[in-house]
CSV table of C-alpha atoms in Angstrom, one decimal:
chain,number,residue,atom,x,y,z
A,60,MET,CA,0.0,0.0,0.0
A,61,SER,CA,1.1,3.6,-0.6
A,62,SER,CA,0.9,4.5,3.1
A,63,GLU,CA,3.6,1.9,4.0
A,64,TRP,CA,7.4,2.2,3.6
A,65,GLY,CA,10.5,0.2,4.3
A,66,ARG,CA,11.8,-3.3,4.3
A,67,ARG,CA,14.0,-4.0,7.3
A,68,LEU,CA,12.3,-1.1,9.2
A,69,HIS,CA,8.7,-0.9,8.2
A,70,ILE,CA,6.3,2.0,8.9
A,71,SER,CA,2.6,2.4,8.2
A,72,ILE,CA,0.8,5.7,8.6
A,73,PHE,CA,-3.0,5.8,9.1
A,74,GLY,CA,-5.7,8.3,9.7
A,75,GLU,CA,-7.1,11.6,8.2
A,76,SER,CA,-6.8,15.2,9.2
A,77,HIS,CA,-10.3,15.5,10.6
A,78,GLY,CA,-11.0,11.9,11.5
A,79,GLU,CA,-10.9,10.5,15.1
A,80,GLY,CA,-7.2,10.3,15.1
A,81,ILE,CA,-4.0,9.6,13.2
A,82,GLY,CA,-1.2,7.2,14.0
A,83,MET,CA,1.6,4.9,13.0
A,84,VAL,CA,2.8,1.3,13.3
A,85,LEU,CA,6.6,0.9,13.3
A,86,ASP,CA,7.9,-2.7,12.8
A,87,GLY,CA,11.4,-4.0,12.7
A,88,VAL,CA,12.7,-2.0,15.7
A,89,PRO,CA,15.3,-4.0,17.6
A,90,PRO,CA,14.5,-5.1,21.1
A,91,GLY,CA,16.2,-3.6,24.1
A,92,GLU,CA,16.3,0.0,22.9
A,93,PRO,CA,15.6,2.4,25.8
A,94,ILE,CA,13.5,5.5,24.8
A,95,ASP,CA,13.5,8.9,26.4
A,96,PHE,CA,9.8,9.8,26.1
A,97,ASP,CA,10.3,13.3,27.4
A,98,ALA,CA,12.8,14.0,24.6
A,99,LEU,CA,10.5,12.3,22.1
A,100,ARG,CA,7.6,14.7,23.1
A,101,ARG,CA,9.9,17.7,22.9
A,102,PHE,CA,10.9,16.7,19.3
A,103,ALA,CA,7.2,16.1,18.3
A,104,LEU,CA,6.2,19.5,19.7
A,105,ARG,CA,8.6,21.2,17.2
A,106,ARG,CA,6.1,20.1,14.5
A,107,ALA,CA,2.9,20.7,16.4
A,108,PRO,CA,0.6,23.5,15.2
A,109,GLY,CA,-0.7,26.6,17.1
A,110,ARG,CA,2.6,27.5,18.9
A,111,ASP,CA,4.0,30.3,16.7
A,112,LYS,CA,2.7,33.1,14.5
A,113,ALA,CA,4.5,31.6,11.6
A,114,ALA,CA,2.3,28.5,11.8
A,115,THR,CA,-1.4,27.6,11.5
A,116,PRO,CA,-3.4,28.7,14.6
A,117,ARG,CA,-5.0,25.2,14.8
A,118,LYS,CA,-4.0,23.9,18.2
A,119,GLU,CA,-3.4,20.2,18.8
A,120,SER,CA,-1.7,18.7,21.8
A,121,ASP,CA,-0.4,15.9,19.7
A,122,GLN,CA,0.1,13.6,22.7
A,123,PRO,CA,0.6,10.1,21.5
A,124,GLN,CA,-0.9,7.0,23.1
A,125,PHE,CA,1.4,4.0,22.7
A,126,LEU,CA,-0.5,0.8,22.4
A,127,SER,CA,2.3,-1.7,21.9
A,128,GLY,CA,6.0,-2.2,21.5
A,129,PHE,CA,7.3,-1.0,24.9
A,130,LEU,CA,7.8,-2.5,28.4
A,131,GLU,CA,9.0,-0.2,31.1
A,132,GLY,CA,10.3,2.3,28.5
A,133,VAL,CA,12.3,-0.2,26.5
A,134,THR,CA,11.4,-1.7,23.1
A,135,THR,CA,10.3,-5.3,23.1
A,136,GLY,CA,10.9,-6.0,19.4
A,137,ALA,CA,7.1,-6.2,18.8
A,138,PRO,CA,5.6,-3.6,16.4
A,139,ILE,CA,5.3,-0.1,18.0
A,140,CYS,CA,1.8,1.3,17.5
A,141,ALA,CA,0.9,4.8,18.5
A,142,VAL,CA,-2.3,6.9,18.1
A,143,ILE,CA,-2.7,10.7,18.2
A,144,ARG,CA,-6.2,12.0,18.7
A,145,ASN,CA,-7.5,14.9,16.6
A,146,GLU,CA,-8.9,17.4,19.1
A,147,ASN,CA,-9.4,20.7,17.2
A,148,THR,CA,-11.1,20.1,13.9
A,149,ARG,CA,-13.4,22.5,12.1
A,150,SER,CA,-14.8,20.4,9.3
A,151,GLY,CA,-17.5,23.0,8.5
A,152,ASP,CA,-14.8,25.1,6.8
A,153,TYR,CA,-14.7,22.5,4.0
A,154,ARG,CA,-18.4,21.9,3.3
A,155,LYS,CA,-18.9,24.9,1.0
A,156,MET,CA,-16.1,23.7,-1.3
A,157,GLU,CA,-16.3,20.0,-1.2
A,158,THR,CA,-16.6,19.7,-5.0
A,159,LEU,CA,-14.3,22.7,-5.8
A,160,ALA,CA,-10.7,21.8,-6.7
A,161,ARG,CA,-8.5,23.9,-4.5
A,162,PRO,CA,-5.5,25.0,-6.6
A,163,GLY,CA,-2.3,23.3,-5.6
A,164,HIS,CA,-4.2,20.6,-3.6
A,165,ALA,CA,-5.0,17.0,-4.3
A,166,ASP,CA,-8.8,17.4,-4.3
A,167,TYR,CA,-9.2,16.8,-8.0
A,168,THR,CA,-6.6,14.1,-8.4
A,169,GLY,CA,-7.8,12.4,-5.2
A,170,TYR,CA,-11.4,12.5,-6.5
A,171,LEU,CA,-10.2,10.7,-9.6
A,172,ARG,CA,-8.1,8.1,-7.8
A,173,TYR,CA,-10.6,7.2,-5.1
A,174,LYS,CA,-13.8,7.7,-7.1
A,175,GLY,CA,-15.1,10.5,-4.9
A,176,TYR,CA,-15.0,8.5,-1.7
A,177,ASN,CA,-11.9,10.1,-0.1
A,178,ASP,CA,-12.3,12.4,2.9
A,179,ILE,CA,-11.6,15.9,1.7
A,180,ARG,CA,-11.9,17.6,5.2
A,181,GLY,CA,-8.5,19.2,5.9
A,182,GLY,CA,-7.0,17.3,3.0
A,183,GLY,CA,-7.9,13.9,4.5
A,184,HIS,CA,-5.1,11.4,4.1
A,185,PHE,CA,-3.2,13.8,1.9
A,186,SER,CA,-2.9,16.3,4.8
A,187,ALA,CA,0.3,17.5,6.3
A,188,ARG,CA,-1.4,16.5,9.6
A,189,LEU,CA,-0.1,13.0,8.8
A,190,THR,CA,3.4,14.2,9.4
A,191,ALA,CA,2.7,14.1,13.2
A,192,PRO,CA,3.0,10.2,13.3
A,193,LEU,CA,5.9,10.4,10.9
A,194,VAL,CA,7.7,12.7,13.3
A,195,LEU,CA,6.9,10.4,16.2
A,196,ALA,CA,8.4,7.5,14.4
A,197,GLY,CA,11.4,9.5,13.3
A,198,GLY,CA,11.9,10.7,16.8
A,199,LEU,CA,12.3,7.1,17.9
A,200,ALA,CA,14.7,6.5,15.0
A,201,LYS,CA,16.8,9.6,16.0
A,202,GLN,CA,17.3,8.3,19.5
A,203,MET,CA,18.4,4.9,18.1
A,204,LEU,CA,20.8,6.6,15.7
A,205,GLU,CA,22.3,8.7,18.5
A,206,ARG,CA,23.0,5.5,20.4
A,207,ARG,CA,24.9,4.3,17.3
A,208,GLY,CA,26.9,7.5,17.1
A,209,VAL,CA,24.8,9.2,14.3
A,210,THR,CA,23.4,12.7,14.8
A,211,VAL,CA,20.7,14.1,12.5
A,212,GLY,CA,19.8,17.8,12.4
A,213,ALA,CA,18.2,20.4,10.1
A,214,HIS,CA,17.4,24.1,9.8
A,215,LEU,CA,15.3,26.4,7.7
A,216,TYR,CA,17.9,27.2,5.0
A,217,SER,CA,15.8,29.7,3.1
A,218,CYS,CA,12.3,31.3,3.1
A,219,GLY,CA,11.4,33.1,-0.1
A,220,LEU,CA,14.5,35.1,-1.0
A,221,GLU,CA,15.9,35.1,2.5
A,222,HIS,CA,18.7,32.7,3.5
A,223,ASP,CA,20.2,31.3,6.7
A,224,ARG,CA,23.9,30.4,7.0
A,225,PRO,CA,24.4,26.9,5.6
A,226,PHE,CA,26.0,24.0,7.4
A,227,ASP,CA,29.7,23.8,6.9
A,228,PRO,CA,29.8,20.6,4.6
A,229,VAL,CA,33.2,19.5,6.1
A,230,GLN,CA,33.5,20.9,9.6
A,231,VAL,CA,29.9,20.8,10.9
A,232,THR,CA,29.5,19.6,14.5
A,233,PRO,CA,26.8,17.6,16.4
A,234,GLU,CA,26.1,20.8,18.5
A,235,GLU,CA,25.4,22.8,15.3
A,236,LEU,CA,23.0,20.2,14.1
A,237,ARG,CA,21.0,20.3,17.3
A,238,ALA,CA,21.1,24.2,17.5
A,239,ALA,CA,18.2,25.1,15.3
A,240,GLY,CA,15.9,22.5,16.9
A,241,GLU,CA,16.6,24.1,20.3
A,242,ARG,CA,15.4,27.6,19.1
A,243,PRO,CA,11.8,28.7,18.8
A,244,PHE,CA,12.3,29.4,15.1
A,245,PRO,CA,14.5,26.8,13.3
A,246,THR,CA,17.4,28.9,11.9
A,247,LEU,CA,21.0,29.0,12.9
A,248,THR,CA,21.2,32.8,13.3
A,249,GLU,CA,18.9,35.4,14.9
A,250,GLU,CA,19.3,37.8,12.0
A,251,SER,CA,18.1,35.2,9.4
A,252,GLU,CA,15.1,34.5,11.7
A,253,ARG,CA,14.2,38.2,11.8
A,254,ARG,CA,14.3,38.5,8.0
A,255,MET,CA,12.4,35.2,7.4
A,256,ARG,CA,9.7,36.1,10.0
A,257,GLU,CA,9.2,39.4,8.2
A,258,THR,CA,8.8,37.6,4.9
A,259,ILE,CA,6.3,35.2,6.3
A,260,GLU,CA,4.3,37.9,8.1
A,261,ASN,CA,4.1,40.0,4.9
A,262,ALA,CA,2.8,36.9,3.0
A,263,ARG,CA,0.2,36.3,5.7
A,264,LEU,CA,-1.0,39.9,5.7
A,265,SER,CA,-1.2,39.7,1.9
A,266,LEU,CA,-3.5,36.7,2.2
A,267,ASP,CA,-0.7,34.7,0.6
A,268,SER,CA,2.0,32.1,1.5
A,269,VAL,CA,5.7,31.6,0.8
A,270,GLY,CA,7.9,28.5,0.2
A,271,GLY,CA,11.2,27.5,1.7
A,272,VAL,CA,14.1,25.1,1.7
A,273,VAL,CA,15.2,22.9,4.6
A,274,GLU,CA,18.9,21.8,4.9
A,275,CYS,CA,19.6,18.6,6.7
A,276,CYS,CA,22.8,16.9,7.8
A,277,ALA,CA,23.8,13.6,9.3
A,278,LEU,CA,27.1,13.1,11.1
A,279,GLY,CA,28.7,9.9,12.3
A,280,LEU,CA,27.6,7.6,9.5
A,281,PRO,CA,30.2,4.9,8.8
A,282,ALA,CA,31.6,4.8,5.3
A,283,GLY,CA,30.4,2.0,3.1
A,284,ILE,CA,26.6,2.1,3.8
A,285,GLY,CA,24.3,1.8,0.8
A,286,ASP,CA,23.9,-0.3,-2.4
A,287,PRO,CA,24.0,0.5,-6.1
A,288,ILE,CA,21.9,0.8,-8.3
A,289,PHE,CA,18.5,1.2,-6.7
A,290,GLY,CA,19.4,0.7,-3.0
A,291,GLY,CA,21.7,3.8,-2.8
A,292,VAL,CA,21.5,6.2,0.1
A,293,GLU,CA,19.9,8.9,-2.2
A,294,ASN,CA,17.3,6.3,-3.4
A,295,ILE,CA,16.3,5.3,0.1
A,296,LEU,CA,16.2,8.8,1.5
A,297,SER,CA,14.3,10.2,-1.5
A,298,SER,CA,11.6,7.5,-1.2
A,299,ILE,CA,10.6,8.5,2.3
A,300,LEU,CA,11.3,12.2,2.1
A,301,PHE,CA,8.9,12.6,-0.8
A,302,GLY,CA,6.2,11.2,1.6
A,303,ILE,CA,6.3,14.7,3.3
A,304,PRO,CA,3.4,16.7,1.8
A,305,ALA,CA,4.4,19.8,-0.2
A,306,MET,CA,8.0,18.7,-0.8
A,307,LYS,CA,8.8,19.4,-4.4
A,308,GLY,CA,12.6,19.1,-4.8
A,309,LEU,CA,15.6,17.4,-3.3
A,310,GLU,CA,19.4,17.8,-3.9
A,311,PHE,CA,22.4,16.1,-2.3
A,312,GLY,CA,25.7,17.9,-1.7
A,313,GLU,CA,26.3,20.5,-4.4
A,314,GLY,CA,23.1,19.2,-6.1
A,315,PHE,CA,21.9,21.2,-9.1
A,316,GLY,CA,24.8,23.6,-8.6
A,317,ALA,CA,27.1,20.8,-9.8
A,318,ALA,CA,25.6,21.2,-13.3
A,319,ARG,CA,27.3,24.6,-13.6
A,320,LEU,CA,30.8,23.3,-12.6
A,321,PHE,CA,33.7,21.7,-14.4
A,322,GLY,CA,34.9,18.3,-13.1
A,323,SER,CA,38.1,19.9,-11.8
A,324,CYS,CA,36.0,22.1,-9.6
A,325,ASN,CA,33.3,19.6,-8.6
A,326,ASN,CA,35.6,16.7,-7.6
A,327,ASP,CA,36.5,16.4,-3.9
A,328,PRO,CA,40.2,15.7,-3.4
A,329,PHE,CA,40.9,12.8,-1.1
A,330,TYR,CA,43.6,12.9,1.7
A,331,MET,CA,44.7,10.9,4.7
A,332,ASP,CA,43.6,12.4,8.1
A,333,GLY,CA,45.7,10.2,10.4
A,334,GLU,CA,44.2,6.8,9.8
A,335,GLU,CA,41.0,8.1,8.2
A,336,ILE,CA,40.3,8.8,4.5
A,337,ARG,CA,38.5,12.1,4.1
A,338,THR,CA,37.9,14.7,1.4
A,339,ARG,CA,39.0,18.3,1.6
A,340,THR,CA,35.7,19.5,0.2
A,341,ASN,CA,32.3,17.8,0.3
A,342,ARG,CA,30.4,18.6,-2.9
A,343,HIS,CA,29.4,15.0,-3.1
A,344,GLY,CA,27.4,15.5,0.1
A,345,GLY,CA,28.8,12.4,1.8
A,346,ILE,CA,27.6,9.9,-0.9
A,347,LEU,CA,29.5,8.4,-3.8
A,348,GLY,CA,27.9,5.8,-6.0
A,349,GLY,CA,24.9,5.6,-3.6
A,350,ILE,CA,27.3,4.7,-0.8
A,351,THR,CA,28.4,6.8,2.2
A,352,SER,CA,31.9,8.1,2.1
A,353,GLY,CA,32.3,8.9,5.8
A,354,MET,CA,32.0,12.7,5.2
A,355,PRO,CA,28.9,14.6,6.6
A,356,LEU,CA,25.8,13.6,4.6
A,357,ILE,CA,24.1,16.8,3.5
A,358,PHE,CA,20.9,17.4,1.5
A,359,ARG,CA,18.3,20.2,0.9
A,360,ALA,CA,14.6,19.7,0.5
A,361,ALA,CA,12.4,22.4,-1.2
A,362,PHE,CA,8.8,23.0,-0.1
A,363,LYS,CA,6.2,24.8,-2.1
A,364,PRO,CA,4.1,27.7,-0.7
A,365,THR,CA,1.1,26.6,1.3
A,366,PRO,CA,-1.6,26.1,-1.4
A,367,SER,CA,-4.4,27.2,0.9
A,368,ILE,CA,-4.5,30.9,0.7
A,369,ALA,CA,-7.3,33.3,1.4
A,370,ARG,CA,-7.2,35.2,-1.9
A,371,GLU,CA,-9.9,34.5,-4.4
A,372,GLN,CA,-8.7,32.0,-7.0
A,373,GLN,CA,-10.0,30.5,-10.3
A,374,THR,CA,-11.0,26.9,-10.2
A,375,VAL,CA,-13.6,24.3,-11.3
A,376,ASP,CA,-16.4,22.3,-9.8
A,377,TYR,CA,-15.1,18.9,-10.7
A,378,ARG,CA,-18.5,17.2,-10.4
A,379,ALA,CA,-20.6,19.8,-12.2
A,380,ARG,CA,-17.7,20.4,-14.7
A,381,THR,CA,-18.1,24.1,-14.5
A,382,ASP,CA,-15.8,27.1,-13.9
A,383,ALA,CA,-15.9,28.6,-10.4
A,384,LEU,CA,-14.3,31.1,-8.1
A,385,LEU,CA,-12.9,30.0,-4.7
A,386,THR,CA,-12.0,31.7,-1.5
A,387,ILE,CA,-10.5,29.2,1.0
A,388,GLN,CA,-11.6,29.4,4.7
A,389,GLY,CA,-9.8,27.6,7.5
A,390,ARG,CA,-6.5,27.8,9.4
A,391,HIS,CA,-3.3,27.3,7.4
A,392,ASP,CA,0.5,27.8,7.7
A,393,PRO,CA,1.7,30.9,5.9
A,394,CYS,CA,5.0,29.0,5.3
A,395,LEU,CA,4.9,25.2,5.5
A,396,ALA,CA,8.7,24.9,5.5
A,397,VAL,CA,9.0,26.1,9.1
A,398,ARG,CA,7.2,23.1,10.6
A,399,ALA,CA,8.7,20.9,7.9
A,400,VAL,CA,12.2,21.1,9.6
A,401,PRO,CA,11.5,18.3,12.1
A,402,CYS,CA,9.6,16.3,9.5
A,403,VAL,CA,12.7,16.3,7.3
A,404,GLU,CA,14.8,15.2,10.3
A,405,ALA,CA,12.4,12.4,11.1
A,406,ALA,CA,12.2,11.1,7.6
A,407,ALA,CA,16.0,11.2,7.2
A,408,ALA,CA,16.4,9.4,10.5
A,409,LEU,CA,14.0,6.6,9.5
A,410,GLY,CA,15.8,6.2,6.1
A,411,LEU,CA,19.2,6.1,7.7
A,412,LEU,CA,18.2,3.6,10.4
A,413,GLU,CA,16.7,1.5,7.6
A,414,LEU,CA,20.1,1.5,5.9
A,415,LEU,CA,22.1,0.8,9.0
A,416,LEU,CA,19.8,-2.1,10.2
A,417,SER,CA,19.9,-3.6,6.6
A,418,GLN,CA,23.7,-3.7,6.7
C-alpha cells in the first residue's frame, strides 16, 4: 500500500486530518532500545501547530498513546503502535467547497483516484497533519541513531528570497546540528530568523503564503553504507522524504549547482587524516555511487508555498464540470517549510536507520 514504507524497518501511517485520530505502526525496531519519552515529546512539539505566529493557529496537543512495543520504557521487538487523537477540527470550513478543486491541492486528483469516496476535510489522508505520526516514528529513530553515534539535524535554510547560514559541509559539529531545533524558530542565526519572519508575516498579511528550503545533515555515519543501483542512500532517503506533503525538490551535496561546474571544480580531493580517509571539500554530500563516504551527509529539501491561501482563485467544480471562483476558509500555515524542519529530520532518521539495520 502507498501508506507503507521500508523493508527492514517498516512504517505504516494511518488516519485523516479531521478523523478521530492519526497514527503509525513501526515494525522492525530492535528489542532492548531504551527510549527517552520526554525527549520524544519535545521533538514532536517542534512540528505541532498553534505555537507560533508563523504556523497555523489550529491547536493540537499531539500527545501520542502508545498501544504496543514497549515494556518499562524499552522496546520489546514487537511492532510499535501509537495513536494521536485529533482534538481541534473545524470540518465545516470545507463543506462549501467539497466539490471545488483547491488550486495546488490533491482534491481533483484524489477524487479521480478514489472515485469520490476520499475524505476531503482538511485534506484527509493527503494532509500535512499526517506528518505528526511520521515525526513520532522519526523521533524514535533519531534516538536509536544517536545511540549508534549518528546525529541528524536540520534548519530552515531559506524562506522566499531570504537565506540562513548553511551548514559547513566539512566541519559541521553535532552541536550545530542540534542548535536550530533548540530555538523557537529553526534557523542558525537570529538575523536570518528576523528576515524570514518578516517575509512570512508579509505573506500572511497579503492573504498569501511563501515557500522555503530545509537543509539537513547527518554526522557519524560509517563509510560503506548503501547499495547500487536502486538501493543507494539517495534512493532510500528520497523514497521516504517525498512522503512529506508539499515537498517538491531534493538535492544532495552540491546538487543542481554541480551542473554549472567543471569536473576539476566539482571533484572532492581525497587525503589521509591520520588513519581516516577524508575529502578536503564535500560537494558529493557524503555519498558516492549511492554509498556513504564517511563525510557529513548533506541534502536540501524544497517546499512549495502553502496552497491554501485566502485570496480569491479561479478553479472548477469537478463534479458539475463548470468554472468557479474559490476563497478558502480555515487555518493554514503561511510557510509550510517552518514546521517541515522536524519532518525532514524524522524522515531522514528513518531512512538512515533502515540503511544501518539492513547492513
